[in-house]
């Protein structure tokens, strides 16, 4: 039976798409070796290895930005904001921490690693740039490490309002959505972190009077979701 022209046209387009998939997946650009940039105050900085996974040289552009609510007097500066990295090679990017006074709490920033490929031959355009946007955790000297800082969060209700507070010295990372129990009322925190001393108040369409617990999903320092945690709602 002879297949219609449309069938062969679709088959041809699909074959081209499948051929292109490996090429696209391999072009990952600049790849950091960790999901978190950890900065220790006692070392006055830190470093991250970034690999150019492409087979052509590119410029590695590094930028540190503040998150909403953070202290902008704490500076974290890359020693080489722009550096050439050959194809397949790894570059160590070093950061210098500058503070006006000793730190007493953790701080959170973000770092952007962007690979800028050379111009396309015969054109004024450059290739596609790929950004890696990672969290930066700055840990104070003398502050003990803690693996479960989310246990320090406090949760309070009043009518249809819920207030979550981070009274501890640690940055707490968690999934954005959570529920109150037993009503299973859903909330959206609007962010995936709580800074030390930060509090957020949220409203619900219904009363929370009968609820006495909060169920949420904590996130580890390196961005891995851990088991659900249930906290008291007072």
CSV table of C-alpha atoms in Angstrom, one decimal:
chain,number,residue,atom,x,y,z
A,1,UNK,CA,0.0,0.0,0.0
A,2,UNK,CA,1.4,3.4,-1.0
A,3,UNK,CA,1.8,5.9,1.8
A,4,UNK,CA,0.5,9.4,1.2
A,5,UNK,CA,3.0,12.3,0.8
A,6,UNK,CA,2.0,13.8,4.2
A,7,UNK,CA,3.1,10.5,6.0
A,8,UNK,CA,6.6,10.7,4.4
A,9,UNK,CA,6.9,14.4,5.2
A,10,UNK,CA,6.1,13.9,8.9
A,11,UNK,CA,8.6,10.9,9.0
A,12,UNK,CA,11.3,13.0,7.5
A,13,UNK,CA,10.8,15.9,9.9
A,14,UNK,CA,10.8,13.4,12.9
A,15,UNK,CA,14.0,11.8,11.7
A,16,UNK,CA,15.7,15.2,11.6
A,17,UNK,CA,14.5,16.0,15.1
A,18,UNK,CA,15.9,12.7,16.5
A,19,UNK,CA,19.2,13.3,14.8
A,20,UNK,CA,19.5,16.7,16.4
A,21,UNK,CA,18.7,15.6,20.0
A,22,UNK,CA,22.2,14.3,20.9
A,23,UNK,CA,23.8,17.5,19.5
A,24,UNK,CA,21.6,19.7,21.6
A,25,UNK,CA,22.0,17.7,24.8
A,26,UNK,CA,25.8,17.8,24.6
A,27,UNK,CA,26.0,21.6,24.3
A,28,UNK,CA,25.7,22.4,28.0
A,29,UNK,CA,28.2,25.2,28.1
A,30,UNK,CA,29.8,26.1,31.4
A,31,UNK,CA,29.2,23.5,34.1
A,32,UNK,CA,29.9,24.1,37.8
A,33,UNK,CA,31.1,21.1,39.8
A,34,UNK,CA,28.6,21.7,42.7
A,35,UNK,CA,25.0,22.8,43.1
A,36,UNK,CA,26.1,25.3,45.9
A,37,UNK,CA,28.9,27.8,46.4
A,38,UNK,CA,29.8,27.5,50.0
A,39,UNK,CA,31.8,30.5,51.4
A,40,UNK,CA,33.4,30.2,54.9
A,41,UNK,CA,34.1,33.4,56.7
A,42,UNK,CA,37.1,31.9,58.4
A,43,UNK,CA,38.7,31.4,55.0
A,44,UNK,CA,37.7,34.9,53.7
A,45,UNK,CA,36.2,33.4,50.6
A,46,UNK,CA,36.0,30.2,48.6
A,47,UNK,CA,36.1,28.8,45.1
A,48,UNK,CA,34.2,26.8,42.5
A,49,UNK,CA,35.5,24.7,39.6
A,50,UNK,CA,33.7,25.4,36.3
A,51,UNK,CA,34.2,23.2,33.2
A,52,UNK,CA,33.6,24.3,29.6
A,53,UNK,CA,31.8,21.2,28.3
A,54,UNK,CA,31.8,22.5,24.7
A,55,UNK,CA,34.7,21.8,22.3
A,56,UNK,CA,35.3,25.5,21.5
A,57,UNK,CA,36.8,28.2,23.8
A,58,UNK,CA,34.3,30.5,25.5
A,59,UNK,CA,34.5,33.5,27.9
A,60,UNK,CA,33.3,32.6,31.4
A,61,UNK,CA,31.4,35.6,32.9
A,62,UNK,CA,30.8,35.4,36.7
A,63,UNK,CA,28.5,37.6,38.6
A,64,UNK,CA,27.3,37.6,42.3
A,65,UNK,CA,23.8,39.0,43.0
A,66,UNK,CA,21.8,39.6,46.2
A,67,UNK,CA,18.6,37.9,47.0
A,68,UNK,CA,15.5,39.8,48.2
A,69,UNK,CA,15.9,40.9,51.8
A,70,UNK,CA,19.7,40.3,52.0
A,71,UNK,CA,22.3,42.7,53.4
A,72,UNK,CA,24.0,44.4,50.5
A,73,UNK,CA,26.9,45.6,52.7
A,74,UNK,CA,28.3,42.0,52.6
A,75,UNK,CA,30.4,41.8,49.4
A,76,UNK,CA,31.5,38.6,47.6
A,77,UNK,CA,33.8,39.4,44.6
A,78,UNK,CA,35.0,37.1,41.9
A,79,UNK,CA,38.8,37.6,41.4
A,80,UNK,CA,38.3,37.1,37.7
A,81,UNK,CA,34.9,38.2,36.6
A,82,UNK,CA,35.7,37.4,32.9
A,83,UNK,CA,38.1,34.7,31.9
A,84,UNK,CA,38.7,32.6,28.7
A,85,UNK,CA,38.2,28.9,29.2
A,86,UNK,CA,39.3,26.5,26.4
A,87,UNK,CA,37.0,23.8,25.2
A,88,UNK,CA,36.9,20.8,27.6
A,89,UNK,CA,39.0,22.6,30.2
A,90,UNK,CA,38.2,23.5,33.9
A,91,UNK,CA,38.6,26.9,35.4
A,92,UNK,CA,38.8,27.5,39.2
A,93,UNK,CA,36.9,30.7,40.0
A,94,UNK,CA,37.9,32.2,43.3
A,95,UNK,CA,35.8,34.6,45.4
A,96,UNK,CA,36.8,37.1,48.1
A,97,UNK,CA,34.5,37.9,51.0
A,98,UNK,CA,34.4,41.4,52.3
A,99,UNK,CA,32.4,42.4,55.4
A,100,UNK,CA,32.2,45.5,57.6
A,101,UNK,CA,32.0,43.5,60.8
A,102,UNK,CA,32.2,39.8,61.9
A,103,UNK,CA,29.2,37.8,60.8
A,104,UNK,CA,26.8,36.3,63.4
A,105,UNK,CA,24.3,34.7,61.0
A,106,UNK,CA,24.4,32.9,57.6
A,107,UNK,CA,23.8,34.9,54.5
A,108,UNK,CA,22.4,33.9,51.1
A,109,UNK,CA,23.4,35.2,47.7
A,110,UNK,CA,23.3,33.8,44.1
A,111,UNK,CA,26.1,33.4,41.6
A,112,UNK,CA,25.7,33.3,37.8
A,113,UNK,CA,28.2,31.5,35.6
A,114,UNK,CA,27.6,32.4,32.0
A,115,UNK,CA,29.5,31.0,29.0
A,116,UNK,CA,29.9,33.4,26.1
A,117,UNK,CA,31.0,31.6,22.9
A,118,UNK,CA,32.9,33.4,20.1
A,119,UNK,CA,31.2,35.1,17.2
A,120,UNK,CA,29.8,32.9,14.5
A,121,UNK,CA,32.1,33.1,11.5
A,122,UNK,CA,30.9,35.6,8.9
A,123,UNK,CA,28.4,37.1,11.2
A,124,UNK,CA,28.2,39.7,13.9
A,125,UNK,CA,26.2,37.3,16.1
A,126,UNK,CA,27.5,35.1,18.9
A,127,UNK,CA,26.3,31.6,19.7
A,128,UNK,CA,23.7,30.7,22.3
A,129,UNK,CA,24.8,31.6,25.9
A,130,UNK,CA,23.8,29.3,28.8
A,131,UNK,CA,23.6,30.5,32.3
A,132,UNK,CA,24.0,28.6,35.6
A,133,UNK,CA,22.4,30.3,38.5
A,134,UNK,CA,23.4,28.8,41.8
A,135,UNK,CA,22.8,29.7,45.5
A,136,UNK,CA,25.7,31.0,47.6
A,137,UNK,CA,25.7,30.2,51.3
A,138,UNK,CA,28.0,32.4,53.5
A,139,UNK,CA,28.8,30.7,56.8
A,140,UNK,CA,30.1,32.7,59.8
A,141,UNK,CA,33.2,31.7,61.6
A,142,UNK,CA,32.4,30.2,65.0
A,143,UNK,CA,28.8,29.2,64.1
A,144,UNK,CA,28.3,25.4,64.4
A,145,UNK,CA,27.2,23.6,61.4
A,146,UNK,CA,23.5,22.4,61.5
A,147,UNK,CA,22.0,19.9,59.1
A,148,UNK,CA,18.3,20.6,60.1
A,149,UNK,CA,17.9,24.4,60.5
A,150,UNK,CA,14.2,24.1,59.4
A,151,UNK,CA,13.4,22.6,62.8
A,152,UNK,CA,13.9,26.1,64.3
A,153,UNK,CA,11.1,27.7,62.3
A,154,UNK,CA,8.1,28.9,64.2
A,155,UNK,CA,4.5,28.9,62.8
A,156,UNK,CA,1.7,31.0,64.2
A,157,UNK,CA,-1.9,31.5,63.2
A,158,UNK,CA,-4.5,34.2,63.8
A,159,UNK,CA,-7.9,33.9,62.1
A,160,UNK,CA,-7.1,33.2,58.5
A,161,UNK,CA,-3.5,34.4,58.7
A,162,UNK,CA,-0.4,32.4,59.1
A,163,UNK,CA,3.0,33.7,60.1
A,164,UNK,CA,6.3,31.8,59.7
A,165,UNK,CA,9.4,33.1,61.3
A,166,UNK,CA,13.0,32.0,61.2
A,167,UNK,CA,14.5,33.0,64.6
A,168,UNK,CA,17.7,31.1,64.1
A,169,UNK,CA,21.1,32.1,62.7
A,170,UNK,CA,20.8,29.8,59.7
A,171,UNK,CA,19.4,30.2,56.2
A,172,UNK,CA,16.5,27.8,55.8
A,173,UNK,CA,15.7,26.3,52.4
A,174,UNK,CA,12.3,24.7,51.7
A,175,UNK,CA,9.8,23.9,49.0
A,176,UNK,CA,7.6,26.8,48.2
A,177,UNK,CA,4.3,25.1,48.8
A,178,UNK,CA,3.1,23.7,52.1
A,179,UNK,CA,-0.2,22.8,53.9
A,180,UNK,CA,-1.7,23.2,57.3
A,181,UNK,CA,-3.3,20.2,59.0
A,182,UNK,CA,-5.7,18.7,59.4
A,183,UNK,CA,-7.6,20.9,56.9
A,184,UNK,CA,-4.9,20.5,54.3
A,185,UNK,CA,-5.2,24.2,53.4
A,186,UNK,CA,-2.5,25.0,50.8
A,187,UNK,CA,-0.1,27.9,51.0
A,188,UNK,CA,2.5,29.3,48.7
A,189,UNK,CA,5.5,30.9,50.4
A,190,UNK,CA,6.5,32.9,47.3
A,191,UNK,CA,10.1,31.9,47.7
A,192,UNK,CA,12.3,28.9,48.6
A,193,UNK,CA,14.2,30.3,51.5
A,194,UNK,CA,13.9,32.1,54.8
A,195,UNK,CA,16.8,34.3,55.9
A,196,UNK,CA,17.8,34.5,59.6
A,197,UNK,CA,15.4,36.8,61.4
A,198,UNK,CA,13.0,36.9,58.5
A,199,UNK,CA,9.2,36.4,58.8
A,200,UNK,CA,6.5,36.1,56.3
A,201,UNK,CA,2.7,36.5,56.8
A,202,UNK,CA,0.3,34.7,54.5
A,203,UNK,CA,-3.5,34.7,54.2
A,204,UNK,CA,-6.0,32.0,53.6
A,205,UNK,CA,-9.5,32.1,52.2
A,206,UNK,CA,-10.7,30.1,55.2
A,207,UNK,CA,-10.1,30.1,58.9
A,208,UNK,CA,-7.2,28.2,60.4
A,209,UNK,CA,-8.7,27.8,63.8
A,210,UNK,CA,-9.0,24.0,63.7
A,211,UNK,CA,-5.4,23.5,62.3
A,212,UNK,CA,-2.6,22.7,64.7
A,213,UNK,CA,0.2,21.5,62.4
A,214,UNK,CA,2.1,22.5,59.2
A,215,UNK,CA,3.5,20.0,56.7
A,216,UNK,CA,6.3,21.2,54.5
A,217,UNK,CA,9.3,19.8,52.6
A,218,UNK,CA,12.7,21.0,53.7
A,219,UNK,CA,15.6,21.3,51.3
A,220,UNK,CA,19.2,20.5,52.2
A,221,UNK,CA,22.1,22.9,51.9
A,222,UNK,CA,22.9,21.5,48.5
A,223,UNK,CA,19.3,21.8,47.2
A,224,UNK,CA,18.1,18.2,47.8
A,225,UNK,CA,14.6,17.8,49.1
A,226,UNK,CA,14.4,15.7,52.2
A,227,UNK,CA,11.6,13.9,53.9
A,228,UNK,CA,8.4,15.9,54.8
A,229,UNK,CA,8.5,17.6,58.1
A,230,UNK,CA,5.6,18.4,60.4
A,231,UNK,CA,5.8,21.4,62.7
A,232,UNK,CA,3.5,22.7,65.4
A,233,UNK,CA,1.1,25.5,64.4
A,234,UNK,CA,0.3,27.7,67.5
